[in-house]
mmCIF file of C-alpha atoms in Angstrom:
data_model
loop_
_atom_site.group_PDB
_atom_site.id
_atom_site.type_symbol
_atom_site.label_atom_id
_atom_site.label_comp_id
_atom_site.label_asym_id
_atom_site.label_seq_id
_atom_site.Cartn_x
_atom_site.Cartn_y
_atom_site.Cartn_z
ATOM 1 C CA UNK A 1 40.545 -109.342 -72.301
ATOM 2 C CA UNK A 2 40.757 -110.536 -68.738
ATOM 3 C CA UNK A 3 42.432 -107.475 -67.129
ATOM 4 C CA UNK A 4 39.749 -105.177 -68.554
ATOM 5 C CA UNK A 5 36.993 -107.278 -67.031
ATOM 6 C CA UNK A 6 38.705 -107.101 -63.623
ATOM 7 C CA UNK A 7 38.928 -103.300 -63.840
ATOM 8 C CA UNK A 8 35.246 -103.040 -64.656
ATOM 9 C CA UNK A 9 34.319 -105.252 -61.744
ATOM 10 C CA UNK A 10 36.592 -103.365 -59.336
ATOM 11 C CA UNK A 11 35.443 -99.879 -60.228
ATOM 12 C CA UNK A 12 32.047 -99.885 -58.528
ATOM 13 C CA UNK A 13 33.573 -101.247 -55.305
ATOM 14 C CA UNK A 14 35.981 -98.327 -54.979
ATOM 15 C CA UNK A 15 33.267 -95.813 -55.699
ATOM 16 C CA UNK A 16 30.885 -97.267 -53.145
ATOM 17 C CA UNK A 17 33.528 -97.163 -50.425
ATOM 18 C CA UNK A 18 33.813 -93.387 -50.905
ATOM 19 C CA UNK A 19 30.074 -92.836 -50.770
ATOM 20 C CA UNK A 20 29.765 -94.888 -47.625
ATOM 21 C CA UNK A 21 32.023 -92.618 -45.516
ATOM 22 C CA UNK A 22 29.867 -91.384 -42.606
ATOM 23 C CA UNK A 23 29.385 -87.653 -42.305
ATOM 24 C CA UNK A 24 30.884 -87.439 -38.824
ATOM 25 C CA UNK A 25 34.185 -88.843 -40.087
ATOM 26 C CA UNK A 26 34.371 -86.166 -42.756
ATOM 27 C CA UNK A 27 33.953 -83.451 -40.100
ATOM 28 C CA UNK A 28 36.632 -84.962 -37.887
ATOM 29 C CA UNK A 29 39.066 -84.999 -40.764
ATOM 30 C CA UNK A 30 38.545 -81.282 -41.296
ATOM 31 C CA UNK A 31 39.223 -80.319 -37.659
ATOM 32 C CA UNK A 32 42.760 -78.939 -37.446
ATOM 33 C CA UNK A 33 44.862 -78.732 -34.332
ATOM 34 C CA UNK A 34 45.535 -75.088 -35.102
ATOM 35 C CA UNK A 35 41.880 -74.082 -35.144
ATOM 36 C CA UNK A 36 40.516 -72.122 -32.216
ATOM 37 C CA UNK A 37 38.243 -74.059 -29.903
ATOM 38 C CA UNK A 38 35.345 -71.691 -30.351
ATOM 39 C CA UNK A 39 32.395 -71.900 -28.008
ATOM 40 C CA UNK A 40 29.089 -73.458 -28.913
ATOM 41 C CA UNK A 41 26.089 -71.172 -28.703
ATOM 42 C CA UNK A 42 24.204 -73.601 -26.486
ATOM 43 C CA UNK A 43 27.091 -73.926 -24.068
ATOM 44 C CA UNK A 44 27.476 -70.144 -23.832
ATOM 45 C CA UNK A 45 23.741 -69.816 -23.239
ATOM 46 C CA UNK A 46 23.784 -72.445 -20.491
ATOM 47 C CA UNK A 47 26.643 -70.716 -18.704
ATOM 48 C CA UNK A 48 25.023 -67.280 -18.954
ATOM 49 C CA UNK A 49 21.783 -68.798 -17.703
ATOM 50 C CA UNK A 50 23.710 -70.205 -14.747
ATOM 51 C CA UNK A 51 25.067 -66.734 -13.930
ATOM 52 C CA UNK A 52 21.596 -65.216 -14.065
ATOM 53 C CA UNK A 53 20.020 -67.984 -12.005
ATOM 54 C CA UNK A 54 22.517 -67.215 -9.254
ATOM 55 C CA UNK A 55 21.772 -63.509 -9.426
ATOM 56 C CA UNK A 56 19.471 -62.609 -6.542
ATOM 57 C CA UNK A 57 17.638 -59.882 -8.465
ATOM 58 C CA UNK A 58 16.295 -62.443 -10.899
ATOM 59 C CA UNK A 59 13.259 -63.571 -8.936
ATOM 60 C CA UNK A 60 11.763 -65.888 -11.527
ATOM 61 C CA UNK A 61 14.357 -68.176 -13.149
ATOM 62 C CA UNK A 62 11.703 -69.608 -15.471
ATOM 63 C CA UNK A 63 11.717 -66.279 -17.308
ATOM 64 C CA UNK A 64 15.287 -66.857 -18.459
ATOM 65 C CA UNK A 65 15.112 -67.826 -22.106
ATOM 66 C CA UNK A 66 17.440 -67.452 -25.059
ATOM 67 C CA UNK A 67 15.949 -64.092 -25.974
ATOM 68 C CA UNK A 68 15.242 -62.613 -22.532
ATOM 69 C CA UNK A 69 15.802 -58.894 -22.264
ATOM 70 C CA UNK A 70 17.599 -57.975 -19.031
ATOM 71 C CA UNK A 71 15.373 -54.993 -18.243
ATOM 72 C CA UNK A 72 12.044 -55.897 -19.848
ATOM 73 C CA UNK A 73 11.864 -59.624 -19.081
ATOM 74 C CA UNK A 74 14.086 -60.084 -16.042
ATOM 75 C CA UNK A 75 13.360 -56.792 -14.290
ATOM 76 C CA UNK A 76 16.994 -55.730 -14.008
ATOM 77 C CA UNK A 77 17.976 -52.055 -13.951
ATOM 78 C CA UNK A 78 20.961 -50.528 -15.720
ATOM 79 C CA UNK A 79 23.271 -51.105 -12.734
ATOM 80 C CA UNK A 80 22.254 -54.767 -12.560
ATOM 81 C CA UNK A 81 23.050 -55.040 -16.254
ATOM 82 C CA UNK A 82 26.530 -53.667 -15.545
ATOM 83 C CA UNK A 83 26.933 -56.367 -12.882
ATOM 84 C CA UNK A 84 25.712 -59.109 -15.208
ATOM 85 C CA UNK A 85 28.168 -57.993 -17.885
ATOM 86 C CA UNK A 86 30.973 -58.013 -15.275
ATOM 87 C CA UNK A 87 30.011 -61.540 -14.254
ATOM 88 C CA UNK A 88 30.011 -62.605 -17.914
ATOM 89 C CA UNK A 89 33.481 -61.063 -18.344
ATOM 90 C CA UNK A 90 34.735 -63.131 -15.422
ATOM 91 C CA UNK A 91 33.030 -66.345 -16.484
ATOM 92 C CA UNK A 92 34.470 -66.333 -19.999
ATOM 93 C CA UNK A 93 37.755 -64.561 -19.136
ATOM 94 C CA UNK A 94 37.223 -61.770 -21.620
ATOM 95 C CA UNK A 95 37.296 -58.023 -21.275
ATOM 96 C CA UNK A 96 34.281 -56.272 -22.734
ATOM 97 C CA UNK A 97 34.960 -52.628 -23.597
ATOM 98 C CA UNK A 98 32.374 -50.088 -22.384
ATOM 99 C CA UNK A 99 31.034 -49.357 -25.838
ATOM 100 C CA UNK A 100 30.327 -53.047 -26.455
ATOM 101 C CA UNK A 101 28.990 -53.525 -22.942
ATOM 102 C CA UNK A 102 26.418 -50.810 -23.656
ATOM 103 C CA UNK A 103 24.968 -52.849 -26.512
ATOM 104 C CA UNK A 104 24.452 -55.989 -24.412
ATOM 105 C CA UNK A 105 20.888 -55.677 -23.183
ATOM 106 C CA UNK A 106 19.642 -59.201 -23.646
ATOM 107 C CA UNK A 107 20.761 -62.796 -23.437
ATOM 108 C CA UNK A 108 20.915 -63.343 -27.201
ATOM 109 C CA UNK A 109 23.142 -60.243 -27.560
ATOM 110 C CA UNK A 110 25.456 -61.583 -24.849
ATOM 111 C CA UNK A 111 25.625 -65.042 -26.453
ATOM 112 C CA UNK A 112 26.330 -63.458 -29.835
ATOM 113 C CA UNK A 113 29.107 -61.297 -28.375
ATOM 114 C CA UNK A 114 30.810 -64.151 -26.530
ATOM 115 C CA UNK A 115 30.694 -66.541 -29.489
ATOM 116 C CA UNK A 116 32.295 -63.824 -31.646
ATOM 117 C CA UNK A 117 35.213 -63.468 -29.194
ATOM 118 C CA UNK A 118 38.039 -65.865 -30.090
ATOM 119 C CA UNK A 119 39.609 -65.476 -26.632
ATOM 120 C CA UNK A 120 36.496 -66.536 -24.730
ATOM 121 C CA UNK A 121 36.673 -69.810 -22.867
ATOM 122 C CA UNK B 141 12.900 -42.781 -20.701
ATOM 123 C CA UNK B 142 14.567 -39.484 -19.751
ATOM 124 C CA UNK B 143 16.928 -37.974 -22.309
ATOM 125 C CA UNK B 144 20.182 -39.934 -22.407
ATOM 126 C CA UNK B 145 23.012 -38.812 -20.236
ATOM 127 C CA UNK B 146 26.118 -37.617 -22.001
ATOM 128 C CA UNK B 147 28.063 -40.771 -22.862
ATOM 129 C CA UNK B 148 31.169 -39.427 -21.175
ATOM 130 C CA UNK B 149 29.434 -38.960 -17.816
ATOM 131 C CA UNK B 150 27.628 -42.261 -18.226
ATOM 132 C CA UNK B 151 30.851 -44.183 -18.670
ATOM 133 C CA UNK B 152 32.385 -42.339 -15.706
ATOM 134 C CA UNK B 153 29.485 -43.442 -13.533
ATOM 135 C CA UNK B 154 29.763 -47.036 -14.739
ATOM 136 C CA UNK B 155 33.534 -47.039 -14.195
ATOM 137 C CA UNK B 156 33.329 -45.825 -10.612
ATOM 138 C CA UNK B 157 30.461 -48.248 -9.968
ATOM 139 C CA UNK B 158 32.604 -51.144 -11.176
ATOM 140 C CA UNK B 159 35.569 -50.006 -9.105
ATOM 141 C CA UNK B 160 33.424 -49.776 -5.984
ATOM 142 C CA UNK B 161 31.894 -53.153 -6.704
ATOM 143 C CA UNK B 162 35.332 -54.744 -6.971
ATOM 144 C CA UNK B 163 36.491 -53.087 -3.756
ATOM 145 C CA UNK B 164 33.323 -54.224 -2.028
ATOM 146 C CA UNK B 165 34.351 -57.868 -2.298
ATOM 147 C CA UNK B 166 36.645 -57.361 0.693
ATOM 148 C CA UNK B 167 34.283 -55.119 2.645
ATOM 149 C CA UNK B 168 34.437 -55.955 6.396
ATOM 150 C CA UNK B 169 30.703 -56.582 6.675
ATOM 151 C CA UNK B 170 30.701 -58.735 3.598
ATOM 152 C CA UNK B 171 29.866 -58.297 -0.062
ATOM 153 C CA UNK B 172 26.222 -59.167 0.522
ATOM 154 C CA UNK B 173 25.940 -56.223 2.896
ATOM 155 C CA UNK B 174 27.821 -53.916 0.581
ATOM 156 C CA UNK B 175 26.245 -54.580 -2.783
ATOM 157 C CA UNK B 176 22.585 -53.641 -2.141
ATOM 158 C CA UNK B 177 23.713 -50.456 -0.403
ATOM 159 C CA UNK B 178 26.010 -49.484 -3.238
ATOM 160 C CA UNK B 179 23.219 -50.184 -5.687
ATOM 161 C CA UNK B 180 20.770 -48.128 -3.640
ATOM 162 C CA UNK B 181 23.172 -45.209 -3.343
ATOM 163 C CA UNK B 182 23.644 -45.072 -7.113
ATOM 164 C CA UNK B 183 19.961 -45.559 -7.841
ATOM 165 C CA UNK B 184 19.085 -42.707 -5.457
ATOM 166 C CA UNK B 185 20.952 -40.407 -7.840
ATOM 167 C CA UNK B 186 19.617 -41.931 -11.039
ATOM 168 C CA UNK B 187 17.143 -39.073 -11.505
ATOM 169 C CA UNK B 188 19.887 -36.411 -11.746
ATOM 170 C CA UNK B 189 19.709 -34.509 -15.015
ATOM 171 C CA UNK B 190 21.945 -31.516 -14.405
ATOM 172 C CA UNK B 191 25.491 -32.244 -15.556
ATOM 173 C CA UNK B 192 27.077 -30.345 -12.661
ATOM 174 C CA UNK B 193 25.026 -32.260 -10.134
ATOM 175 C CA UNK B 194 26.064 -35.515 -11.794
ATOM 176 C CA UNK B 195 29.719 -34.464 -11.636
ATOM 177 C CA UNK B 196 29.308 -33.717 -7.930
ATOM 178 C CA UNK B 197 27.764 -37.139 -7.380
ATOM 179 C CA UNK B 198 30.647 -38.779 -9.265
ATOM 180 C CA UNK B 199 33.115 -36.821 -7.107
ATOM 181 C CA UNK B 200 31.293 -38.125 -4.022
ATOM 182 C CA UNK B 201 31.586 -41.673 -5.339
ATOM 183 C CA UNK B 202 35.309 -41.141 -5.943
ATOM 184 C CA UNK B 203 35.653 -39.902 -2.367
ATOM 185 C CA UNK B 204 33.890 -42.982 -1.020
ATOM 186 C CA UNK B 205 36.087 -45.184 -3.202
ATOM 187 C CA UNK B 206 39.224 -43.659 -1.663
ATOM 188 C CA UNK B 207 37.784 -44.139 1.828
ATOM 189 C CA UNK B 208 37.127 -47.810 1.143
ATOM 190 C CA UNK B 209 40.571 -48.262 -0.391
ATOM 191 C CA UNK B 210 42.000 -46.865 2.844
ATOM 192 C CA UNK B 211 40.197 -49.444 4.988
#
């Protein structure tokens, strides 16, 4: 009779120790050494914002938001856009083919493109 | 917006613009002197619609590129 009583008493303790595991620990356990670093959207945005702030054609840095359109919001022409894309290529050490570069007209498009590139850093 | 340029010519223009921009980093009078002028020179031809005229302008850009390479 006694061993059974011990088992019953022990069971809830084990269960509760599993439930108590904090969420952050679970995430850490799933992070493998082999997984690509991958860039965070916010970090990519901050770095692109930095590039644009340093660009002399952007007269009003307060207009730079996550969805700014290069031409409509920031007043850049198509050649400026080419320069911005070149600067982004350098910043993240990626090469953006012409056909992809043509689709990058706004900050959110650029962030989306960079986060989808595994080689970006 | 004017009708879109043929994609082939468009990419040629962008390619030569990028090449010139990269060469301009070592321009004797400095990149800050070079860049607005390069930009202006390309923008001055932005209105071109005739494909032959555009090809001529690209040829001119190629000529300038070779001149700068020779500096």
